[in-house]
Amino acid sequence: MTTTAAPKDRGVSGDGAGPPGGPAGAEVNAREPLAELFRDLRTSPQGLAGREAARRLVVYGPNGLTRRTVRRWPAELLAQFTQPLAILLAVAAALAWAGGTPALAIAVVAVILLNAGFAFVQEMQAERAVDALAAFLPATARVVRDGLHAEIPARDLVPGDVLIVAEGDRVCADARIIDGAVTVDLSALTGESMPVVRSSEPAEVTGSALDAHDLVFSGTTCTGGEAHTVVTRTGMLTELGRIAALSQRGPTQRSPLETQVRRATWIIAIVAVVVGVAFLPIGVWAGLGWSAAIGFAIGLIVANVPEGLLPIITLALAAGVRELARKGAVVKRLSAVETLGSTTVICTDKTGTLTENRMTVTRIWLPGAELDTGGPVDDPRAGVLAAAAASCTTAQPPTGTQPGSGDPTELALLGLAADLGVAVTPAARDSGRRAVFHFDGHVKRMSVVDETAGILAVRTKGAPETVLPCCTHLLGPDGDSRPLDDAARRELQHSLDRYAAGGLRVLAVAQRILDPGESAPARRENAEAGLTLLGLAAMVDPARPGVAEAVASAHQAGIRIHVITGDYGPTAAAIAHQVGVGRDGGRIVAGEELDQLSDTSLDELLAGHDEIVFARASPEAKLRICEALRAGGQIVAMTGDGVNDAPALRHADIGVAMGRSGTDVAREAATMVLTDDNFATIVVAVDAGRRVFDNVRKFVLYIFAHAVPEVVPFLIFALSGGAVPLPLTVLQILAIDLGTETLPALALGREPAEPGLMNRPPRPRTTGVIGRTLLLRAWLLLGGVSAVLVMGGYFYTLWQAGWHPGDPTGPGSGLHHAYLQATTITFAGIVACQIGTAFAARTDRASLFTIGLFTNPLLLWGILFELVFTAAVIYTPPLQHIFGTASLSWTQLAVIAPFPIIVWGADELARWVIRRRPAVSSP
Ligand code: ATP
């Protein structure tokens, strides 16, 4: 289970379900006869009164799981010490000790401790960032309170509440079904993933409560149907609460980025050790003592191991996650941020993602007539159509204070009925209903059997091509029923095409009055036959503002967009075209055509550059398209909202669920949840993903760059056989690696996006964070220039004091002070070069001037800290003592003052050359 799964939808409370044994005993027997259960729970099918529910909430506490605060941190802290890098450093410390340099050994141990502490704090923070996201996705429950339907936070559910469970809902308390039937997926409790039917029908079942036919349980999901239930237990008293293990989190997944960087640091460490060990005999042969040679080897290792890298990466990803959440995209895994950055294809729904999902019927087609709902509607058949369509709904129309809830298509039809003066109240609609055949993404229609004044009628609404085959007649202008002949079908198709071309969504409405004495059909195929077509209702669903811009930006970024929708092809194509997806007259692949396409043909179709509208697509189609795209090497972001979309959401590289309109099942399967359901947010997320990845490269570059000026001094010392005194001490390296370097690196992780970030093609899946270009730039260019500069400064200082190779510089010698100043120049020189590197690392290609010198204030603060820290190491006597430094004069400072500008200038020049080279053709 992911971090956010169980606690997310249930809310995590500190106090669980509160004390049992309140007024409506929490330990009721859920399997006693319904009347007794209602009595014991002191409730009724009309639900609790709001005030009573509020009182029970105080008694029972919020409906949430108490997170077992397992003290995991000692283990996590310990894990930091068993990391390969920590072990490597520990070996170095032991060697230092054995080699007779205890001060160095202590310093390396301090590094290990500091590093582990730092990594631990970062990791905890990152984890908290993901946990906190739960707050962005409050789960809700539909209940009946005070006799009215209401949507309340799932946390406020209490025993005795009448809870409505429908397809796609996550059941959020243990409850007994009082009316209706549902299929539920019990896998969270039983591990068995075959959905089972639960209904109010009594059935004799002995054994576990989980097998009871009329009970549903918290933590399970409803995969079909709808039922009214009465809540028997909430919070920690539910079956889910009892399975305490469920509240434990699974192991955190390591992101590909982390794995890659881990591998890279590991390789670097091995190289460092091999070089260190190889130089041991050389050092000894060149006349160094063993202890000096060992000290040298340790210096090499410590200089090369990028200690702070992994924690900084984790932190950058966590910051990315937090920022995305603020922008409306809740990401459940840190690693999703980097995947987002390499997205190449977005497969999106139409309704509600590209459009607003706010529908209004604007035109009505009746056999032989066509009406505009904006003008006078004087054909009585319009009222018949509207009333039939409105009775075939389950949505709740808006009342004075409450907005409507339910399927926007149905809300549009309820609105039409109200406008035409044939409003249908939910109470009358539900009390007259004898049977309902729910809407389903496969059949694309819905039917009900209603009873009015003793007369039964079937009412059907749905996609015209699925309703028309069920119709044999149509309603003539005089209210007569006449056969639906070919001429009428042609006229119908003609109007349908016209509406669709205008982007209108069209529903056909039909009915059949049953003969007296005929009973309500129990089976769908019997009900939906011999219908009389009443007409068509065409509705607008305007494109969302901002989507066209987002589509343009995605195209700029080399991302292709396919629309996969349940709607009619021409309608979907018209909307897609309005927002800029696909060409005019572009490819539309309807459901049946897709079914007939072989896998190879589908692969070929998707390999082209066209953007395709997959219309009348079944939920399975999404999975198939997703698989084909991924097989073709694409990185796919796929949106979805229904229960059936879950497999495709899981299978896509980034499954995107809708936070508002989506079902709980889809939200759970997805990697990213859009709290605003807006397509534009996906593009924003891609942009953020690209930026985070870019920034990781920036600080990797920055951290790698100064390994060269740290290593070169040791090489010169060893290769000269000690004739050149050691230009940099190991402690000084540590002061750089752990003191001066960290804050600017963190600041680079927050760098704003480089211009043109979304004008580049997506990063290929195989591009790692650490590539050849990056290493060349880090080691050869930035590192090389820095090494030459600092060594120049070192030798210049020594020569100024009259030093010649081989002269003694140790304590007591005449040159000792000059030597201390010279090592201080090396140290301060590296810091100066780091500043130049930090500015250079801010951009990958662009000139620093185009992004502005002062646009990352965090970096400026980081550099200020770096300078203050360096000044303290150089000028305060206790630190001078520890780090072996000496105060520098103004003239000496003047030597290193230009270093930052030279390092940055060299890189700026290189970038200028790269920019002038003809651009590599983009895929
Ligand atoms: P998308 O897949 O982009 O979200 P959609 O909402 O149009 O688009 P579905 O919900 O699968 O996709 O609907 C498919 C078709 O079924 C619609 O075009 C419409 O004709 C019909 N339909 C939608 N909702 C209902 C409903 N509540 N009752 C009957 N028919 C419906």
PDB file of C-alpha atoms in Angstrom, residues 362-363 494-506 538-543 568-578:
ATOM      1  CA  THR A 362     -29.095  24.146 -26.181  1.00  0.00           C
ATOM      2  CA  ARG A 363     -30.927  22.294 -28.931  1.00  0.00           C
ATOM      3  CA  HIS A 494     -27.871  14.283 -40.516  1.00  0.00           C
ATOM      4  CA  SER A 495     -28.869  16.373 -37.485  1.00  0.00           C
ATOM      5  CA  LEU A 496     -26.584  14.350 -35.275  1.00  0.00           C
ATOM      6  CA  ASP A 497     -23.603  15.087 -37.496  1.00  0.00           C
ATOM      7  CA  ARG A 498     -24.438  18.769 -37.560  1.00  0.00           C
ATOM      8  CA  TYR A 499     -24.595  18.947 -33.780  1.00  0.00           C
ATOM      9  CA  ALA A 500     -21.417  16.951 -33.366  1.00  0.00           C
ATOM     10  CA  ALA A 501     -19.517  19.135 -35.812  1.00  0.00           C
ATOM     11  CA  GLY A 502     -20.355  22.046 -33.538  1.00  0.00           C
ATOM     12  CA  GLY A 503     -18.880  20.156 -30.580  1.00  0.00           C
ATOM     13  CA  LEU A 504     -22.300  19.435 -29.061  1.00  0.00           C
ATOM     14  CA  ARG A 505     -22.789  16.303 -27.001  1.00  0.00           C
ATOM     15  CA  VAL A 506     -25.940  14.493 -28.051  1.00  0.00           C
ATOM     16  CA  ALA A 538     -27.820  18.375 -27.676  1.00  0.00           C
ATOM     17  CA  MET A 539     -25.740  20.082 -25.027  1.00  0.00           C
ATOM     18  CA  VAL A 540     -22.749  22.344 -24.942  1.00  0.00           C
ATOM     19  CA  ASP A 541     -19.880  21.730 -22.622  1.00  0.00           C
ATOM     20  CA  PRO A 542     -17.522  24.648 -23.128  1.00  0.00           C
ATOM     21  CA  ALA A 543     -13.794  24.133 -23.427  1.00  0.00           C
ATOM     22  CA  TYR A 568     -19.033  10.606 -30.185  1.00  0.00           C
ATOM     23  CA  GLY A 569     -16.098  10.989 -32.595  1.00  0.00           C
ATOM     24  CA  PRO A 570     -17.094  14.169 -34.440  1.00  0.00           C
ATOM     25  CA  THR A 571     -18.119  15.858 -31.170  1.00  0.00           C
ATOM     26  CA  ALA A 572     -14.810  14.962 -29.568  1.00  0.00           C
ATOM     27  CA  ALA A 573     -12.870  15.986 -32.655  1.00  0.00           C
ATOM     28  CA  ALA A 574     -14.626  19.353 -32.734  1.00  0.00           C
ATOM     29  CA  ILE A 575     -13.738  20.022 -29.093  1.00  0.00           C
ATOM     30  CA  ALA A 576     -10.199  18.714 -29.569  1.00  0.00           C
ATOM     31  CA  HIS A 577      -9.806  21.021 -32.515  1.00  0.00           C
ATOM     32  CA  GLN A 578     -11.143  23.974 -30.528  1.00  0.00           C
TER      33      GLN A 578
END
